[in-house]
Amino acid sequence: MEIPNRTTVQEFIFSAFPYSWVKSVVCFVPLLFIYAFIVVGNLVIITVVQLNTHLHTPMYTFISALSFLEIWYTTATIPKMLSSLLSERRSISFNGCLLQMYFFHSTGISEVCLLTVMAFDRYLAICSPLHYPSIMTPKLCTQLTLSCCVCGFITPLPEIAWISTLPFCGSNHLEHIFCDFLPVLRLACTDTRAIVMIQVVDVIHAVEIITAVMLIFMSYVGIVAIILRIRSAGGCHKAFSTCVSHFIVFSLFFGSVALMYLRFSATYSLFWDIAIALAFAVLSPFFNPIIYSLRNKEIKEAIKKHIGQAKIFFSIRLGTSSKIF
Protein backbone atom coordinates (compact mmCIF):
# COMPACT_ATOMS: atom_id res chain seq x y z
CA MET A 1 0.00 0.00 0.00
CA GLU A 2 1.35 3.40 -0.95
CA ILE A 3 1.69 5.82 1.96
CA PRO A 4 0.63 9.36 1.09
CA ASN A 5 3.29 12.04 1.38
CA ARG A 6 2.35 14.14 4.41
CA THR A 7 4.21 16.96 6.13
CA THR A 8 3.76 16.73 9.88
CA VAL A 9 2.98 20.02 11.62
CA GLN A 10 5.75 20.97 14.07
CA GLU A 11 4.17 24.18 15.35
CA PHE A 12 0.93 26.13 15.36
CA ILE A 13 0.54 29.82 14.55
CA PHE A 14 -2.10 31.83 16.44
CA SER A 15 -4.03 33.73 13.78
CA ALA A 16 -6.64 35.36 16.05
CA PHE A 17 -4.36 38.09 17.42
CA PRO A 18 -4.50 41.58 15.82
CA TYR A 19 -1.91 42.17 13.12
CA SER A 20 -1.64 45.91 13.80
CA TRP A 21 1.18 46.84 16.23
CA VAL A 22 -0.98 49.59 17.80
CA LYS A 23 -3.90 47.21 18.41
CA SER A 24 -1.50 44.61 19.83
CA VAL A 25 -0.11 47.13 22.34
CA VAL A 26 -3.65 48.26 23.24
CA CYS A 27 -4.50 44.62 24.04
CA PHE A 28 -1.15 43.94 25.74
CA VAL A 29 -1.33 46.67 28.40
CA PRO A 30 -4.70 45.75 30.02
CA LEU A 31 -3.93 42.02 29.74
CA LEU A 32 -0.60 42.54 31.54
CA PHE A 33 -2.36 44.55 34.26
CA ILE A 34 -5.04 41.87 34.68
CA TYR A 35 -2.46 39.07 34.90
CA ALA A 36 -0.37 41.00 37.45
CA PHE A 37 -3.51 41.71 39.49
CA ILE A 38 -4.55 38.04 39.41
CA VAL A 39 -1.14 36.83 40.59
CA VAL A 40 -0.67 39.52 43.27
CA GLY A 41 -4.31 39.38 44.44
CA ASN A 42 -4.32 35.63 44.86
CA LEU A 43 -0.89 35.66 46.55
CA VAL A 44 -2.26 38.23 49.03
CA ILE A 45 -5.23 35.98 49.81
CA ILE A 46 -2.97 32.92 50.31
CA THR A 47 -0.55 34.89 52.51
CA VAL A 48 -3.30 36.48 54.63
CA VAL A 49 -4.97 33.11 55.24
CA GLN A 50 -1.65 31.52 56.22
CA LEU A 51 -0.61 34.36 58.57
CA ASN A 52 -3.91 34.59 60.47
CA THR A 53 -4.72 31.59 62.64
CA HIS A 54 -8.39 32.60 62.97
CA LEU A 55 -8.67 32.08 59.19
CA HIS A 56 -7.46 28.47 59.43
CA THR A 57 -10.97 27.17 58.81
CA PRO A 58 -12.26 24.87 56.05
CA MET A 59 -13.81 27.73 54.05
CA TYR A 60 -10.59 29.77 53.94
CA THR A 61 -8.49 26.66 53.34
CA PHE A 62 -10.53 26.03 50.20
CA ILE A 63 -10.38 29.71 49.20
CA SER A 64 -6.56 29.74 49.47
CA ALA A 65 -6.40 26.47 47.48
CA LEU A 66 -8.61 28.04 44.81
CA SER A 67 -6.32 31.10 44.73
CA PHE A 68 -3.31 28.83 44.26
CA LEU A 69 -4.99 27.04 41.36
CA GLU A 70 -6.07 30.37 39.81
CA ILE A 71 -2.44 31.50 39.59
CA TRP A 72 -1.43 28.39 37.62
CA TYR A 73 -4.68 28.33 35.61
CA THR A 74 -3.95 31.79 34.22
CA THR A 75 -0.20 31.20 33.93
CA ALA A 76 -0.92 28.34 31.52
CA THR A 77 -2.25 30.77 28.89
CA ILE A 78 -1.80 34.49 29.63
CA PRO A 79 2.04 34.74 29.49
CA LYS A 80 1.97 33.11 26.04
CA MET A 81 -0.79 35.51 24.96
CA LEU A 82 1.34 38.45 26.13
CA SER A 83 4.43 37.27 24.26
CA SER A 84 2.36 36.58 21.12
CA LEU A 85 0.94 40.10 21.16
CA LEU A 86 4.46 41.58 21.00
CA SER A 87 5.92 39.00 18.64
CA GLU A 88 5.86 39.05 14.85
CA ARG A 89 5.60 35.27 14.71
CA ARG A 90 2.79 34.16 17.05
CA SER A 91 3.75 30.48 17.15
CA ILE A 92 3.81 27.63 19.65
CA SER A 93 5.45 24.23 19.19
CA PHE A 94 3.26 21.14 18.88
CA ASN A 95 4.50 19.78 22.24
CA GLY A 96 4.13 23.22 23.80
CA CYS A 97 0.54 23.33 22.59
CA LEU A 98 -0.18 19.93 24.14
CA LEU A 99 1.37 21.05 27.45
CA GLN A 100 -0.64 24.29 27.43
CA MET A 101 -3.88 22.39 26.84
CA TYR A 102 -3.02 19.89 29.57
CA PHE A 103 -2.18 22.43 32.30
CA PHE A 104 -5.04 24.75 31.33
CA HIS A 105 -7.61 21.98 31.53
CA SER A 106 -6.09 20.15 34.51
CA THR A 107 -6.09 23.29 36.67
CA GLY A 108 -9.52 24.25 35.30
CA ILE A 109 -11.03 20.85 36.16
CA SER A 110 -9.37 21.01 39.59
CA GLU A 111 -11.13 24.36 40.12
CA VAL A 112 -14.46 22.86 39.03
CA CYS A 113 -14.05 20.07 41.60
CA LEU A 114 -12.95 22.54 44.28
CA LEU A 115 -15.91 24.87 43.65
CA THR A 116 -18.18 21.83 44.04
CA VAL A 117 -16.50 20.94 47.34
CA MET A 118 -16.82 24.56 48.51
CA ALA A 119 -20.56 24.53 47.80
CA PHE A 120 -20.90 21.28 49.79
CA ASP A 121 -18.82 22.84 52.61
CA ARG A 122 -21.19 25.84 52.81
CA TYR A 123 -24.16 23.45 52.76
CA LEU A 124 -22.78 21.55 55.77
CA ALA A 125 -21.85 24.73 57.64
CA ILE A 126 -25.35 26.22 57.30
CA CYS A 127 -27.55 23.13 57.28
CA SER A 128 -25.67 21.14 59.97
CA PRO A 129 -23.82 23.72 62.09
CA LEU A 130 -23.59 21.47 65.17
CA HIS A 131 -22.06 18.53 63.31
CA TYR A 132 -19.98 20.65 60.93
CA PRO A 133 -16.76 20.87 63.05
CA SER A 134 -16.69 17.10 63.56
CA ILE A 135 -17.36 16.37 59.87
CA MET A 136 -15.22 18.97 58.08
CA THR A 137 -11.96 18.33 59.92
CA PRO A 138 -8.57 19.71 58.75
CA LYS A 139 -7.63 16.20 57.62
CA LEU A 140 -10.77 15.91 55.47
CA CYS A 141 -10.16 19.39 54.01
CA THR A 142 -6.66 18.34 52.94
CA GLN A 143 -7.95 15.06 51.49
CA LEU A 144 -10.72 16.81 49.53
CA THR A 145 -8.32 19.45 48.17
CA LEU A 146 -5.79 16.81 47.08
CA SER A 147 -8.59 14.70 45.56
CA CYS A 148 -9.72 17.70 43.48
CA CYS A 149 -6.17 18.17 42.19
CA VAL A 150 -5.69 14.46 41.44
CA CYS A 151 -9.02 14.35 39.58
CA GLY A 152 -8.12 17.50 37.66
CA PHE A 153 -4.67 16.35 36.59
CA ILE A 154 -5.77 12.83 35.59
CA THR A 155 -9.00 13.63 33.70
CA PRO A 156 -7.50 15.42 30.62
CA LEU A 157 -4.64 12.91 30.16
CA PRO A 158 -6.54 10.53 27.80
CA GLU A 159 -7.65 13.43 25.57
CA ILE A 160 -4.14 14.90 25.40
CA ALA A 161 -2.63 11.47 24.70
CA TRP A 162 -5.16 10.87 21.90
CA ILE A 163 -4.61 14.30 20.30
CA SER A 164 -0.83 13.69 20.32
CA THR A 165 -1.39 10.67 18.02
CA LEU A 166 -3.51 12.51 15.45
CA PRO A 167 -2.00 13.48 12.07
CA PHE A 168 -1.73 17.25 11.49
CA CYS A 169 -0.81 17.62 7.85
CA GLY A 170 -2.71 20.66 6.64
CA SER A 171 -2.81 24.28 7.79
CA ASN A 172 -1.07 25.12 11.06
CA HIS A 173 -2.93 28.41 11.59
CA LEU A 174 -4.85 28.09 14.85
CA GLU A 175 -7.89 30.38 14.93
CA HIS A 176 -7.72 31.07 18.64
CA ILE A 177 -5.65 32.95 21.24
CA PHE A 178 -4.42 29.80 23.05
CA CYS A 179 -4.41 26.07 22.47
CA ASP A 180 -7.74 24.42 23.21
CA PHE A 181 -9.27 21.11 22.23
CA LEU A 182 -11.74 22.13 19.52
CA PRO A 183 -9.55 24.67 17.65
CA VAL A 184 -6.68 22.14 17.59
CA LEU A 185 -8.91 19.24 16.54
CA ARG A 186 -10.21 21.29 13.61
CA LEU A 187 -6.66 21.28 12.20
CA ALA A 188 -6.31 17.49 12.32
CA CYS A 189 -6.42 15.69 8.97
CA THR A 190 -10.12 15.03 8.45
CA ASP A 191 -11.23 11.45 8.90
CA THR A 192 -14.23 9.66 10.42
CA ARG A 193 -12.30 8.78 13.58
CA ALA A 194 -11.47 12.44 14.31
CA ILE A 195 -15.10 13.54 13.82
CA VAL A 196 -16.36 10.79 16.15
CA MET A 197 -13.73 11.62 18.77
CA ILE A 198 -14.66 15.33 18.67
CA GLN A 199 -18.20 14.29 19.56
CA VAL A 200 -16.85 12.07 22.35
CA VAL A 201 -14.82 15.01 23.72
CA ASP A 202 -17.99 17.14 23.66
CA VAL A 203 -19.88 14.50 25.64
CA ILE A 204 -17.06 14.18 28.20
CA HIS A 205 -17.00 17.95 28.76
CA ALA A 206 -20.80 18.03 29.01
CA VAL A 207 -20.87 15.28 31.66
CA GLU A 208 -18.14 17.01 33.71
CA ILE A 209 -19.81 20.43 33.61
CA ILE A 210 -23.41 19.28 34.11
CA THR A 211 -22.45 16.99 37.04
CA ALA A 212 -20.61 19.82 38.81
CA VAL A 213 -23.39 22.33 38.12
CA MET A 214 -26.10 19.96 39.40
CA LEU A 215 -24.18 19.19 42.62
CA ILE A 216 -23.53 22.89 43.28
CA PHE A 217 -27.11 23.82 42.39
CA MET A 218 -28.53 21.21 44.80
CA SER A 219 -26.21 22.47 47.56
CA TYR A 220 -27.43 26.05 47.11
CA VAL A 221 -31.09 24.99 46.94
CA GLY A 222 -30.61 23.32 50.32
CA ILE A 223 -28.83 26.42 51.65
CA VAL A 224 -31.57 28.79 50.48
CA ALA A 225 -34.25 26.53 52.01
CA ILE A 226 -32.48 26.68 55.39
CA ILE A 227 -31.84 30.44 55.18
CA LEU A 228 -35.53 31.12 54.54
CA ARG A 229 -36.35 29.32 57.82
CA ILE A 230 -34.04 31.56 59.87
CA ARG A 231 -36.24 34.01 61.77
CA SER A 232 -33.47 36.35 62.87
CA ALA A 233 -32.72 39.01 60.24
CA GLY A 234 -29.09 39.19 61.38
CA GLY A 235 -28.65 35.43 61.22
CA CYS A 236 -30.27 35.28 57.80
CA HIS A 237 -27.98 38.04 56.47
CA LYS A 238 -24.87 36.37 57.91
CA ALA A 239 -25.76 32.98 56.42
CA PHE A 240 -26.54 34.52 53.05
CA SER A 241 -23.34 36.63 52.95
CA THR A 242 -21.14 33.54 53.48
CA CYS A 243 -22.50 32.00 50.28
CA VAL A 244 -23.08 34.92 47.93
CA SER A 245 -19.39 35.34 47.03
CA HIS A 246 -19.10 31.63 46.20
CA PHE A 247 -22.25 31.81 44.08
CA ILE A 248 -20.95 34.82 42.11
CA VAL A 249 -17.68 33.00 41.35
CA PHE A 250 -19.65 29.90 40.38
CA SER A 251 -21.92 31.88 38.02
CA LEU A 252 -19.05 33.74 36.32
CA PHE A 253 -16.93 30.66 35.77
CA PHE A 254 -19.56 28.08 34.84
CA GLY A 255 -21.61 30.49 32.72
CA SER A 256 -18.74 31.15 30.31
CA VAL A 257 -17.46 27.54 30.45
CA ALA A 258 -20.93 26.24 29.56
CA LEU A 259 -21.13 28.58 26.55
CA MET A 260 -17.78 27.28 25.30
CA TYR A 261 -18.02 23.54 25.99
CA LEU A 262 -21.76 22.78 25.88
CA ARG A 263 -22.21 24.01 22.32
CA PHE A 264 -22.08 20.53 20.66
CA SER A 265 -22.79 21.14 16.95
CA ALA A 266 -23.39 24.88 17.40
CA THR A 267 -20.71 27.19 16.03
CA TYR A 268 -19.85 30.77 16.94
CA SER A 269 -18.02 33.42 15.00
CA LEU A 270 -14.32 33.90 15.78
CA PHE A 271 -15.17 37.07 17.72
CA TRP A 272 -17.55 35.26 20.08
CA ASP A 273 -15.20 32.29 20.43
CA ILE A 274 -12.47 34.65 21.64
CA ALA A 275 -14.85 36.69 23.82
CA ILE A 276 -16.15 33.57 25.60
CA ALA A 277 -12.62 32.18 25.99
CA LEU A 278 -11.46 35.47 27.56
CA ALA A 279 -14.45 35.39 29.92
CA PHE A 280 -13.48 32.11 31.60
CA ALA A 281 -9.70 32.24 31.03
CA VAL A 282 -9.07 35.89 32.03
CA LEU A 283 -12.08 37.79 33.39
CA SER A 284 -13.37 35.15 35.81
CA PRO A 285 -9.94 34.74 37.51
CA PHE A 286 -9.62 38.57 37.56
CA PHE A 287 -12.84 38.99 39.56
CA ASN A 288 -12.15 36.18 42.05
CA PRO A 289 -9.66 38.10 44.25
CA ILE A 290 -12.00 41.12 44.19
CA ILE A 291 -15.01 39.05 45.21
CA TYR A 292 -13.20 37.14 47.96
CA SER A 293 -11.47 40.23 49.41
CA LEU A 294 -13.99 43.06 48.98
CA ARG A 295 -17.02 40.96 49.86
CA ASN A 296 -15.35 39.14 52.77
CA LYS A 297 -15.19 41.09 56.03
CA GLU A 298 -12.62 38.86 57.73
CA ILE A 299 -10.15 38.93 54.82
CA LYS A 300 -10.60 42.73 54.46
CA GLU A 301 -9.88 43.25 58.16
CA ALA A 302 -6.84 40.95 58.02
CA ILE A 303 -5.46 42.82 54.98
CA LYS A 304 -6.01 46.20 56.72
CA LYS A 305 -4.25 44.88 59.84
CA HIS A 306 -1.19 43.77 57.88
CA ILE A 307 -1.10 47.04 55.89
CA GLY A 308 -1.20 48.95 59.20
CA GLN A 309 1.62 46.82 60.61
CA ALA A 310 3.68 47.41 57.45
CA LYS A 311 3.15 51.18 57.73
CA ILE A 312 4.28 51.18 61.38
CA PHE A 313 7.32 49.05 60.53
CA PHE A 314 8.45 51.31 57.68
CA SER A 315 7.78 54.49 59.65
CA ILE A 316 9.99 53.16 62.48
CA ARG A 317 12.71 52.21 60.00
CA LEU A 318 12.57 55.65 58.34
CA GLY A 319 12.68 57.34 61.74
CA THR A 320 15.69 55.27 62.79
CA SER A 321 17.49 56.03 59.50
CA SER A 322 16.89 59.79 59.83
CA LYS A 323 18.39 59.78 63.36
CA ILE A 324 21.51 57.97 62.14
CA PHE A 325 22.12 60.50 59.35
Short mmCIF file of C-alpha atoms in Angstrom, two decimals, residues 52-320:
data_model
loop_
_atom_site.label_atom_id
_atom_site.label_comp_id
_atom_site.label_asym_id
_atom_site.label_seq_id
_atom_site.Cartn_x
_atom_site.Cartn_y
_atom_site.Cartn_z
CA ASN A 52 -3.91 34.59 60.47
CA THR A 53 -4.72 31.59 62.64
CA HIS A 54 -8.39 32.60 62.97
CA LEU A 55 -8.67 32.08 59.19
CA HIS A 56 -7.46 28.47 59.43
CA THR A 57 -10.97 27.17 58.81
CA PRO A 58 -12.26 24.87 56.05
CA MET A 59 -13.81 27.73 54.05
CA TYR A 60 -10.59 29.77 53.94
CA THR A 61 -8.49 26.66 53.34
CA PHE A 62 -10.53 26.03 50.20
CA ILE A 63 -10.38 29.71 49.20
CA SER A 64 -6.56 29.74 49.47
CA ALA A 65 -6.40 26.47 47.48
CA LEU A 66 -8.61 28.04 44.81
CA SER A 67 -6.32 31.10 44.73
CA PHE A 68 -3.31 28.83 44.26
CA LEU A 69 -4.99 27.04 41.36
CA GLU A 70 -6.07 30.37 39.81
CA ILE A 71 -2.44 31.50 39.59
CA TRP A 72 -1.43 28.39 37.62
CA TYR A 73 -4.68 28.33 35.61
CA THR A 74 -3.95 31.79 34.22
CA THR A 75 -0.20 31.20 33.93
CA ALA A 76 -0.92 28.34 31.52
CA THR A 77 -2.25 30.77 28.89
CA ILE A 78 -1.80 34.49 29.63
CA PRO A 79 2.04 34.74 29.49
CA LYS A 80 1.97 33.11 26.04
CA MET A 81 -0.79 35.51 24.96
CA LEU A 82 1.34 38.45 26.13
CA SER A 83 4.43 37.27 24.26
CA SER A 84 2.36 36.58 21.12
CA LEU A 85 0.94 40.10 21.16
CA LEU A 86 4.46 41.58 21.00
CA SER A 87 5.92 39.00 18.64
CA GLU A 88 5.86 39.05 14.85
CA ARG A 89 5.60 35.27 14.71
CA ARG A 90 2.79 34.16 17.05
CA SER A 91 3.75 30.48 17.15
CA ILE A 92 3.81 27.63 19.65
CA SER A 93 5.45 24.23 19.19
CA PHE A 94 3.26 21.14 18.88
CA ASN A 95 4.50 19.78 22.24
CA GLY A 96 4.13 23.22 23.80
CA CYS A 97 0.54 23.33 22.59
CA LEU A 98 -0.18 19.93 24.14
CA LEU A 99 1.37 21.05 27.45
CA GLN A 100 -0.64 24.29 27.43
CA MET A 101 -3.88 22.39 26.84
CA TYR A 102 -3.02 19.89 29.57
CA PHE A 103 -2.18 22.43 32.30
CA PHE A 104 -5.04 24.75 31.33
CA HIS A 105 -7.61 21.98 31.53
CA SER A 106 -6.09 20.15 34.51
CA THR A 107 -6.09 23.29 36.67
CA GLY A 108 -9.52 24.25 35.30
CA ILE A 109 -11.03 20.85 36.16
CA SER A 110 -9.37 21.01 39.59
CA GLU A 111 -11.13 24.36 40.12
CA VAL A 112 -14.46 22.86 39.03
CA CYS A 113 -14.05 20.07 41.60
CA LEU A 114 -12.95 22.54 44.28
CA LEU A 115 -15.91 24.87 43.65
CA THR A 116 -18.18 21.83 44.04
CA VAL A 117 -16.50 20.94 47.34
CA MET A 118 -16.82 24.56 48.51
CA ALA A 119 -20.56 24.53 47.80
CA PHE A 120 -20.90 21.28 49.79
CA ASP A 121 -18.82 22.84 52.61
CA ARG A 122 -21.19 25.84 52.81
CA TYR A 123 -24.16 23.45 52.76
CA LEU A 124 -22.78 21.55 55.77
CA ALA A 125 -21.85 24.73 57.64
CA ILE A 126 -25.35 26.22 57.30
CA CYS A 127 -27.55 23.13 57.28
CA SER A 128 -25.67 21.14 59.97
CA PRO A 129 -23.82 23.72 62.09
CA LEU A 130 -23.59 21.47 65.17
CA HIS A 131 -22.06 18.53 63.31
CA TYR A 132 -19.98 20.65 60.93
CA PRO A 133 -16.76 20.87 63.05
CA SER A 134 -16.69 17.10 63.56
CA ILE A 135 -17.36 16.37 59.87
CA MET A 136 -15.22 18.97 58.08
CA THR A 137 -11.96 18.33 59.92
CA PRO A 138 -8.57 19.71 58.75
CA LYS A 139 -7.63 16.20 57.62
CA LEU A 140 -10.77 15.91 55.47
CA CYS A 141 -10.16 19.39 54.01
CA THR A 142 -6.66 18.34 52.94
CA GLN A 143 -7.95 15.06 51.49
CA LEU A 144 -10.72 16.81 49.53
CA THR A 145 -8.32 19.45 48.17
CA LEU A 146 -5.79 16.81 47.08
CA SER A 147 -8.59 14.70 45.56
CA CYS A 148 -9.72 17.70 43.48
CA CYS A 149 -6.17 18.17 42.19
CA VAL A 150 -5.69 14.46 41.44
CA CYS A 151 -9.02 14.35 39.58
CA GLY A 152 -8.12 17.50 37.66
CA PHE A 153 -4.67 16.35 36.59
CA ILE A 154 -5.77 12.83 35.59
CA THR A 155 -9.00 13.63 33.70
CA PRO A 156 -7.50 15.42 30.62
CA LEU A 157 -4.64 12.91 30.16
CA PRO A 158 -6.54 10.53 27.80
CA GLU A 159 -7.65 13.43 25.57
CA ILE A 160 -4.14 14.90 25.40
CA ALA A 161 -2.63 11.47 24.70
CA TRP A 162 -5.16 10.87 21.90
CA ILE A 163 -4.61 14.30 20.30
CA SER A 164 -0.83 13.69 20.32
CA THR A 165 -1.39 10.67 18.02
CA LEU A 166 -3.51 12.51 15.45
CA PRO A 167 -2.00 13.48 12.07
CA PHE A 168 -1.73 17.25 11.49
CA CYS A 169 -0.81 17.62 7.85
CA GLY A 170 -2.71 20.66 6.64
CA SER A 171 -2.81 24.28 7.79
CA ASN A 172 -1.07 25.12 11.06
CA HIS A 173 -2.93 28.41 11.59
CA LEU A 174 -4.85 28.09 14.85
CA GLU A 175 -7.89 30.38 14.93
CA HIS A 176 -7.72 31.07 18.64
CA ILE A 177 -5.65 32.95 21.24
CA PHE A 178 -4.42 29.80 23.05
CA CYS A 179 -4.41 26.07 22.47
CA ASP A 180 -7.74 24.42 23.21
CA PHE A 181 -9.27 21.11 22.23
CA LEU A 182 -11.74 22.13 19.52
CA PRO A 183 -9.55 24.67 17.65
CA VAL A 184 -6.68 22.14 17.59
CA LEU A 185 -8.91 19.24 16.54
CA ARG A 186 -10.21 21.29 13.61
CA LEU A 187 -6.66 21.28 12.20
CA ALA A 188 -6.31 17.49 12.32
CA CYS A 189 -6.42 15.69 8.97
CA THR A 190 -10.12 15.03 8.45
CA ASP A 191 -11.23 11.45 8.90
CA THR A 192 -14.23 9.66 10.42
CA ARG A 193 -12.30 8.78 13.58
CA ALA A 194 -11.47 12.44 14.31
CA ILE A 195 -15.10 13.54 13.82
CA VAL A 196 -16.36 10.79 16.15
CA MET A 197 -13.73 11.62 18.77
CA ILE A 198 -14.66 15.33 18.67
CA GLN A 199 -18.20 14.29 19.56
CA VAL A 200 -16.85 12.07 22.35
CA VAL A 201 -14.82 15.01 23.72
CA ASP A 202 -17.99 17.14 23.66
CA VAL A 203 -19.88 14.50 25.64
CA ILE A 204 -17.06 14.18 28.20
CA HIS A 205 -17.00 17.95 28.76
CA ALA A 206 -20.80 18.03 29.01
CA VAL A 207 -20.87 15.28 31.66
CA GLU A 208 -18.14 17.01 33.71
CA ILE A 209 -19.81 20.43 33.61
CA ILE A 210 -23.41 19.28 34.11
CA THR A 211 -22.45 16.99 37.04
CA ALA A 212 -20.61 19.82 38.81
CA VAL A 213 -23.39 22.33 38.12
CA MET A 214 -26.10 19.96 39.40
CA LEU A 215 -24.18 19.19 42.62
CA ILE A 216 -23.53 22.89 43.28
CA PHE A 217 -27.11 23.82 42.39
CA MET A 218 -28.53 21.21 44.80
CA SER A 219 -26.21 22.47 47.56
CA TYR A 220 -27.43 26.05 47.11
CA VAL A 221 -31.09 24.99 46.94
CA GLY A 222 -30.61 23.32 50.32
CA ILE A 223 -28.83 26.42 51.65
CA VAL A 224 -31.57 28.79 50.48
CA ALA A 225 -34.25 26.53 52.01
CA ILE A 226 -32.48 26.68 55.39
CA ILE A 227 -31.84 30.44 55.18
CA LEU A 228 -35.53 31.12 54.54
CA ARG A 229 -36.35 29.32 57.82
CA ILE A 230 -34.04 31.56 59.87
CA ARG A 231 -36.24 34.01 61.77
CA SER A 232 -33.47 36.35 62.87
CA ALA A 233 -32.72 39.01 60.24
CA GLY A 234 -29.09 39.19 61.38
CA GLY A 235 -28.65 35.43 61.22
CA CYS A 236 -30.27 35.28 57.80
CA HIS A 237 -27.98 38.04 56.47
CA LYS A 238 -24.87 36.37 57.91
CA ALA A 239 -25.76 32.98 56.42
CA PHE A 240 -26.54 34.52 53.05
CA SER A 241 -23.34 36.63 52.95
CA THR A 242 -21.14 33.54 53.48
CA CYS A 243 -22.50 32.00 50.28
CA VAL A 244 -23.08 34.92 47.93
CA SER A 245 -19.39 35.34 47.03
CA HIS A 246 -19.10 31.63 46.20
CA PHE A 247 -22.25 31.81 44.08
CA ILE A 248 -20.95 34.82 42.11
CA VAL A 249 -17.68 33.00 41.35
CA PHE A 250 -19.65 29.90 40.38
CA SER A 251 -21.92 31.88 38.02
CA LEU A 252 -19.05 33.74 36.32
CA PHE A 253 -16.93 30.66 35.77
CA PHE A 254 -19.56 28.08 34.84
CA GLY A 255 -21.61 30.49 32.72
CA SER A 256 -18.74 31.15 30.31
CA VAL A 257 -17.46 27.54 30.45
CA ALA A 258 -20.93 26.24 29.56
CA LEU A 259 -21.13 28.58 26.55
CA MET A 260 -17.78 27.28 25.30
CA TYR A 261 -18.02 23.54 25.99
CA LEU A 262 -21.76 22.78 25.88
CA ARG A 263 -22.21 24.01 22.32
CA PHE A 264 -22.08 20.53 20.66
CA SER A 265 -22.79 21.14 16.95
CA ALA A 266 -23.39 24.88 17.40
CA THR A 267 -20.71 27.19 16.03
CA TYR A 268 -19.85 30.77 16.94
CA SER A 269 -18.02 33.42 15.00
CA LEU A 270 -14.32 33.90 15.78
CA PHE A 271 -15.17 37.07 17.72
CA TRP A 272 -17.55 35.26 20.08
CA ASP A 273 -15.20 32.29 20.43
CA ILE A 274 -12.47 34.65 21.64
CA ALA A 275 -14.85 36.69 23.82
CA ILE A 276 -16.15 33.57 25.60
CA ALA A 277 -12.62 32.18 25.99
CA LEU A 278 -11.46 35.47 27.56
CA ALA A 279 -14.45 35.39 29.92
CA PHE A 280 -13.48 32.11 31.60
CA ALA A 281 -9.70 32.24 31.03
CA VAL A 282 -9.07 35.89 32.03
CA LEU A 283 -12.08 37.79 33.39
CA SER A 284 -13.37 35.15 35.81
CA PRO A 285 -9.94 34.74 37.51
CA PHE A 286 -9.62 38.57 37.56
CA PHE A 287 -12.84 38.99 39.56
CA ASN A 288 -12.15 36.18 42.05
CA PRO A 289 -9.66 38.10 44.25
CA ILE A 290 -12.00 41.12 44.19
CA ILE A 291 -15.01 39.05 45.21
CA TYR A 292 -13.20 37.14 47.96
CA SER A 293 -11.47 40.23 49.41
CA LEU A 294 -13.99 43.06 48.98
CA ARG A 295 -17.02 40.96 49.86
CA ASN A 296 -15.35 39.14 52.77
CA LYS A 297 -15.19 41.09 56.03
CA GLU A 298 -12.62 38.86 57.73
CA ILE A 299 -10.15 38.93 54.82
CA LYS A 300 -10.60 42.73 54.46
CA GLU A 301 -9.88 43.25 58.16
CA ALA A 302 -6.84 40.95 58.02
CA ILE A 303 -5.46 42.82 54.98
CA LYS A 304 -6.01 46.20 56.72
CA LYS A 305 -4.25 44.88 59.84
CA HIS A 306 -1.19 43.77 57.88
CA ILE A 307 -1.10 47.04 55.89
CA GLY A 308 -1.20 48.95 59.20
CA GLN A 309 1.62 46.82 60.61
CA ALA A 310 3.68 47.41 57.45
CA LYS A 311 3.15 51.18 57.73
CA ILE A 312 4.28 51.18 61.38
CA PHE A 313 7.32 49.05 60.53
CA PHE A 314 8.45 51.31 57.68
CA SER A 315 7.78 54.49 59.65
CA ILE A 316 9.99 53.16 62.48
CA ARG A 317 12.71 52.21 60.00
CA LEU A 318 12.57 55.65 58.34
CA GLY A 319 12.68 57.34 61.74
CA THR A 320 15.69 55.27 62.79
#
